[in-house]
Short mmCIF file of C-alpha atoms in Angstrom, two decimals:
data_model
loop_
_atom_site.label_atom_id
_atom_site.label_comp_id
_atom_site.label_asym_id
_atom_site.label_seq_id
_atom_site.Cartn_x
_atom_site.Cartn_y
_atom_site.Cartn_z
CA MET A 129 46.15 62.47 -75.18
CA ALA A 130 45.72 58.91 -76.25
CA GLN A 131 42.20 58.06 -77.22
CA GLU A 132 40.65 54.79 -76.22
CA THR A 133 39.81 52.50 -79.07
CA PRO A 134 36.05 51.87 -79.07
CA GLN A 135 35.11 48.28 -78.40
CA HIS A 136 32.71 47.03 -81.02
CA LYS A 137 30.42 44.12 -80.44
CA PRO A 138 31.28 41.24 -82.83
CA ILE A 139 28.87 40.83 -85.71
CA ASP A 140 27.04 37.51 -85.37
CA VAL A 141 25.29 36.60 -88.60
CA GLY A 142 24.38 32.96 -89.06
CA ASP A 143 22.93 31.17 -92.05
CA GLY A 144 19.50 30.24 -90.81
CA ALA A 145 17.28 30.87 -87.85
CA ALA A 146 19.02 32.84 -85.07
CA ILE A 147 19.96 30.78 -82.02
CA PRO A 148 17.83 32.11 -79.11
CA HIS A 149 19.65 32.83 -75.82
CA LYS A 150 18.76 34.00 -72.31
CA SER A 151 19.31 37.62 -73.36
CA ASP A 152 16.35 37.17 -75.71
CA ALA A 153 14.03 36.56 -72.76
CA GLY A 154 10.59 38.14 -73.02
CA LEU A 155 7.05 37.23 -73.88
CA PHE A 156 7.06 38.53 -77.45
CA THR A 157 10.47 37.55 -78.75
CA ALA A 158 10.98 37.19 -82.49
CA TRP A 159 11.52 33.44 -82.02
CA ARG A 160 8.20 32.96 -80.15
CA ILE A 161 6.26 35.09 -82.61
CA ALA A 162 7.67 33.19 -85.60
CA PHE A 163 7.34 29.72 -84.02
CA CYS A 164 3.83 30.20 -82.62
CA GLY A 165 2.76 32.01 -85.78
CA ALA A 166 3.86 29.11 -87.96
CA ILE A 167 2.13 26.55 -85.70
CA LEU A 168 -1.14 28.52 -85.48
CA THR A 169 -1.16 29.22 -89.23
CA SER A 170 -0.70 25.51 -89.92
CA PHE A 171 -3.61 24.55 -87.64
CA TYR A 172 -5.80 27.31 -89.08
CA LEU A 173 -5.22 26.20 -92.66
CA ALA A 174 -5.68 22.50 -91.86
CA LEU A 175 -8.93 23.09 -89.93
CA THR A 176 -10.56 25.72 -92.13
CA LYS A 177 -9.42 24.42 -95.52
CA PRO A 178 -8.82 20.69 -95.14
CA ASP A 179 -8.88 20.34 -98.93
CA PRO A 180 -6.04 20.58 -99.82
CA TYR A 181 -4.10 21.74 -96.72
CA LEU A 182 -4.97 18.84 -94.40
CA ALA A 183 -4.34 16.40 -97.26
CA ILE A 184 -0.88 17.91 -97.78
CA PHE A 185 -0.03 17.65 -94.09
CA LYS A 186 -1.02 13.96 -94.19
CA PHE A 187 1.03 13.32 -97.35
CA VAL A 188 4.46 14.71 -96.34
CA PRO A 189 5.40 13.18 -92.92
CA ASP A 190 7.53 10.49 -94.64
CA GLY A 191 9.51 13.31 -96.24
CA ILE A 192 10.09 14.98 -92.86
CA LEU A 193 11.64 11.75 -91.57
CA VAL A 194 13.91 11.46 -94.62
CA THR A 195 14.96 15.13 -94.27
CA PHE A 196 15.81 14.48 -90.63
CA LYS A 197 17.85 11.37 -91.52
CA VAL A 198 19.82 13.21 -94.22
CA THR A 199 20.48 16.19 -91.93
CA VAL A 200 21.60 14.20 -88.89
CA GLY A 201 23.64 11.70 -90.92
CA ALA A 202 25.37 14.44 -92.89
CA ILE A 203 26.15 16.64 -89.88
CA LEU A 204 27.66 13.73 -87.90
CA LEU A 205 29.85 12.71 -90.85
CA ALA A 206 30.74 16.35 -91.54
CA ILE A 207 31.89 16.81 -87.92
CA VAL A 208 34.29 13.86 -88.31
CA ILE A 209 35.57 15.16 -91.66
CA GLY A 210 35.82 18.67 -90.23
CA LEU A 211 37.80 17.54 -87.19
CA VAL A 212 40.30 15.64 -89.36
CA THR A 213 40.52 18.59 -91.77
CA GLY A 214 40.95 21.10 -88.95
CA LEU A 215 43.79 19.07 -87.44
CA GLY A 216 45.33 18.80 -90.90
CA ARG A 217 45.11 22.57 -91.36
CA ILE A 218 47.17 23.22 -88.22
CA SER A 219 49.63 20.40 -88.88
CA THR A 220 53.27 21.34 -89.35
CA ASN A 221 53.61 18.52 -91.89
CA ARG A 222 53.54 20.29 -95.25
CA PHE A 223 51.93 17.38 -97.11
CA ILE A 224 49.09 16.97 -94.57
CA ASN A 225 48.56 20.71 -94.28
CA GLY A 226 48.59 21.13 -98.06
CA THR A 227 46.13 18.28 -98.61
CA ALA A 228 43.69 19.62 -96.03
CA SER A 229 43.98 23.16 -97.42
CA LEU A 230 43.43 21.95 -100.99
CA TYR A 231 40.30 20.06 -99.93
CA VAL A 232 38.89 23.17 -98.24
CA GLU A 233 39.63 25.45 -101.17
CA VAL A 234 38.25 23.07 -103.81
CA ILE A 235 35.05 22.15 -101.99
CA ARG A 236 34.23 25.71 -100.95
CA GLY A 237 34.64 26.85 -104.54
CA ILE A 238 32.03 24.49 -106.01
CA PRO A 239 28.27 24.99 -105.51
CA LEU A 240 26.61 22.42 -103.27
CA LEU A 241 24.11 21.42 -105.97
CA VAL A 242 26.95 20.60 -108.38
CA GLN A 243 28.66 18.52 -105.69
CA ILE A 244 25.45 16.58 -105.06
CA PHE A 245 25.12 15.76 -108.77
CA TYR A 246 28.82 14.91 -109.11
CA ILE A 247 29.02 12.57 -106.11
CA TYR A 248 25.69 10.95 -106.97
CA TYR A 249 26.77 10.08 -110.51
CA ALA A 250 30.44 9.43 -109.63
CA LEU A 251 29.51 6.90 -106.95
CA GLY A 252 26.97 5.36 -109.31
CA ARG A 253 29.73 4.46 -111.76
CA PHE A 254 31.54 2.27 -109.22
CA VAL A 255 29.07 1.07 -106.62
CA LYS A 256 25.31 0.84 -106.25
CA ILE A 257 24.18 2.46 -103.03
CA PRO A 258 20.81 3.89 -101.97
CA ASP A 259 20.14 7.46 -103.07
CA ILE A 260 19.88 8.67 -99.46
CA PHE A 261 23.48 7.58 -98.74
CA SER A 262 24.72 9.46 -101.81
CA ALA A 263 22.89 12.51 -100.49
CA ILE A 264 24.38 12.15 -97.00
CA ILE A 265 27.92 11.73 -98.38
CA ALA A 266 27.55 14.73 -100.71
CA MET A 267 26.24 16.98 -97.95
CA ALA A 268 28.91 15.77 -95.51
CA VAL A 269 31.78 16.31 -97.98
CA CYS A 270 30.59 19.86 -98.64
CA TYR A 271 29.93 20.84 -95.02
CA GLY A 272 33.09 19.02 -93.86
CA ALA A 273 35.15 21.74 -95.55
CA TYR A 274 33.36 24.46 -93.60
CA MET A 275 33.58 22.40 -90.41
CA GLY A 276 37.32 22.09 -90.98
CA GLU A 277 37.70 25.85 -90.82
CA ILE A 278 35.51 26.00 -87.72
CA PHE A 279 37.63 23.39 -85.94
CA ARG A 280 40.87 25.06 -87.08
CA ALA A 281 39.72 28.37 -85.63
CA GLY A 282 38.46 26.71 -82.45
CA ILE A 283 41.73 24.86 -81.80
CA GLN A 284 43.82 27.95 -82.53
CA SER A 285 41.68 29.98 -80.11
CA ILE A 286 42.97 27.90 -77.18
CA PRO A 287 45.99 29.68 -75.62
CA LYS A 288 49.34 28.11 -76.54
CA GLY A 289 50.17 27.95 -72.86
CA GLN A 290 47.67 25.10 -72.50
CA MET A 291 49.69 22.91 -74.86
CA GLU A 292 52.98 23.92 -73.26
CA ALA A 293 51.64 23.14 -69.78
CA ALA A 294 50.41 19.72 -70.90
CA LEU A 295 53.78 18.92 -72.51
CA SER A 296 55.60 20.02 -69.37
CA LEU A 297 53.51 17.48 -67.41
CA GLY A 298 54.92 14.70 -69.55
CA MET A 299 52.07 14.30 -72.04
CA SER A 300 52.83 13.58 -75.66
CA ARG A 301 51.58 16.10 -78.22
CA GLY A 302 48.76 13.69 -79.20
CA GLN A 303 47.67 13.18 -75.58
CA ALA A 304 47.71 16.93 -74.97
CA MET A 305 45.54 17.49 -78.04
CA ARG A 306 43.03 14.78 -77.05
CA GLN A 307 42.84 15.43 -73.32
CA VAL A 308 43.46 19.18 -73.01
CA ILE A 309 42.99 21.12 -76.26
CA LEU A 310 40.09 19.37 -78.01
CA PRO A 311 37.70 19.31 -74.99
CA GLN A 312 38.07 23.09 -74.68
CA ALA A 313 37.89 23.62 -78.44
CA PHE A 314 34.60 21.69 -78.68
CA LYS A 315 32.93 24.23 -76.37
CA VAL A 316 34.22 27.04 -78.57
CA VAL A 317 33.06 25.50 -81.85
CA LEU A 318 29.64 24.36 -80.65
CA PRO A 319 27.79 27.62 -81.56
CA PRO A 320 29.06 27.71 -85.18
CA ILE A 321 28.37 23.97 -85.51
CA GLY A 322 24.81 24.70 -84.40
CA ASN A 323 24.50 27.32 -87.12
CA GLU A 324 25.88 24.85 -89.68
CA PHE A 325 23.27 22.29 -88.58
CA ILE A 326 20.46 24.76 -89.23
CA ALA A 327 21.96 25.71 -92.60
CA LEU A 328 22.37 22.04 -93.52
CA LEU A 329 18.75 21.34 -92.58
CA LYS A 330 17.62 23.94 -95.10
CA ASP A 331 20.14 22.92 -97.77
CA SER A 332 19.00 19.30 -97.48
CA SER A 333 16.08 20.30 -99.71
CA LEU A 334 18.58 20.21 -102.61
CA VAL A 335 18.85 16.41 -102.38
CA SER A 336 15.32 16.13 -103.75
CA ILE A 337 16.89 16.72 -107.16
CA ILE A 338 18.49 13.22 -107.07
CA ALA A 339 15.17 11.51 -106.27
CA VAL A 340 15.60 11.34 -102.49
CA ALA A 341 12.06 11.43 -101.09
CA ASP A 342 12.67 14.24 -98.63
CA LEU A 343 10.17 16.88 -97.52
CA LEU A 344 10.46 19.00 -100.66
CA ARG A 345 10.33 15.96 -102.94
CA ARG A 346 7.13 14.74 -101.29
CA GLY A 347 5.66 18.19 -101.68
CA ARG A 348 6.56 18.26 -105.37
CA GLU A 349 4.90 14.86 -105.83
CA PHE A 350 1.68 16.10 -104.22
CA ALA A 351 1.70 19.33 -106.22
CA SER A 352 2.24 17.53 -109.53
CA GLU A 353 -0.75 15.26 -108.85
CA SER A 354 -3.13 17.91 -107.47
CA PHE A 355 -1.86 21.04 -109.27
CA SER A 356 -2.10 22.81 -105.87
CA TYR A 357 1.34 24.38 -106.15
CA PHE A 358 0.70 27.48 -104.02
CA GLU A 359 -0.95 25.55 -101.20
CA THR A 360 1.69 22.80 -101.25
CA TYR A 361 4.69 25.10 -101.06
CA THR A 362 2.96 27.15 -98.35
CA VAL A 363 2.79 24.00 -96.22
CA ILE A 364 6.39 23.02 -97.07
CA ALA A 365 7.63 26.49 -96.09
CA LEU A 366 5.72 26.36 -92.78
CA ILE A 367 7.14 22.94 -91.93
CA TYR A 368 10.72 24.00 -92.71
CA LEU A 369 10.20 27.14 -90.60
CA VAL A 370 8.92 25.14 -87.62
CA LEU A 371 11.81 22.64 -87.91
CA THR A 372 14.55 25.28 -88.12
CA LEU A 373 13.09 27.30 -85.25
CA PHE A 374 12.63 24.19 -83.10
CA PHE A 375 16.21 23.01 -83.59
CA SER A 376 17.61 26.52 -83.12
CA LYS A 377 15.93 26.56 -79.70
CA LEU A 378 17.40 23.18 -78.78
CA ILE A 379 20.87 24.33 -79.83
CA GLY A 380 20.47 27.52 -77.79
CA ILE A 381 19.56 25.49 -74.68
CA MET A 382 22.55 23.19 -75.25
CA GLU A 383 24.92 26.15 -75.60
CA GLU A 384 23.64 27.76 -72.38
CA ARG A 385 24.04 24.54 -70.40
CA LEU A 386 27.59 24.09 -71.66
CA SER A 387 28.47 27.71 -70.88
CA ASP A 388 27.00 27.34 -67.37
CA GLY A 389 29.22 24.29 -66.85
CA ARG A 390 32.43 26.14 -67.72
#
């Protein structure tokens, strides 16, 4: 007698805060406990021990804005790079496919911190640009390789019949890709792109090493002046936790609205 193959639920492990969904509904979800806990702890520390906690909270807002700029700028550029790379990876042209594959293999094999240093000093030899742009380019080049694989998988997940049907209607291959395949693929790749955004938000702390005044850099400046290292990094950790949880919630809402519209 043939035995049925057990259906296993796919393992979903992201790099960063988990994206909350409707199935996580409930009063005491992990997301609510973590988010409310971080907010309440921050208020408690600032109100009961204003020196140095309140002073730290007043010192770092500029860094939060810079962190947000680096994250958003890098993720938007990485999406463009990833889309081009993903299309290159599925191209039948051997040169284009080989170039895109080489980019993915090289970038994924080098640590992000090394790439940040390399691009920062390499660009500095030819052109003078603000440190924050070097940081955005370095982060985008690194995450573009991962985005390329996400887009490749998303495009290949669309049934081949969709392309054949579009071609039979008289569309060119480019029109079919733009008007039929990519709109469906974007819905497929949105969840992993959301996870990459959260991961990039955390990894943006690495750009502080090239003098970009992000959240971590501002914290290091305060700690070096006040010698309150424990208190400063407690505040930095709480702020990063609130930011990642907040954006994970927004991404979860966006995913649910898109899935409802399918």
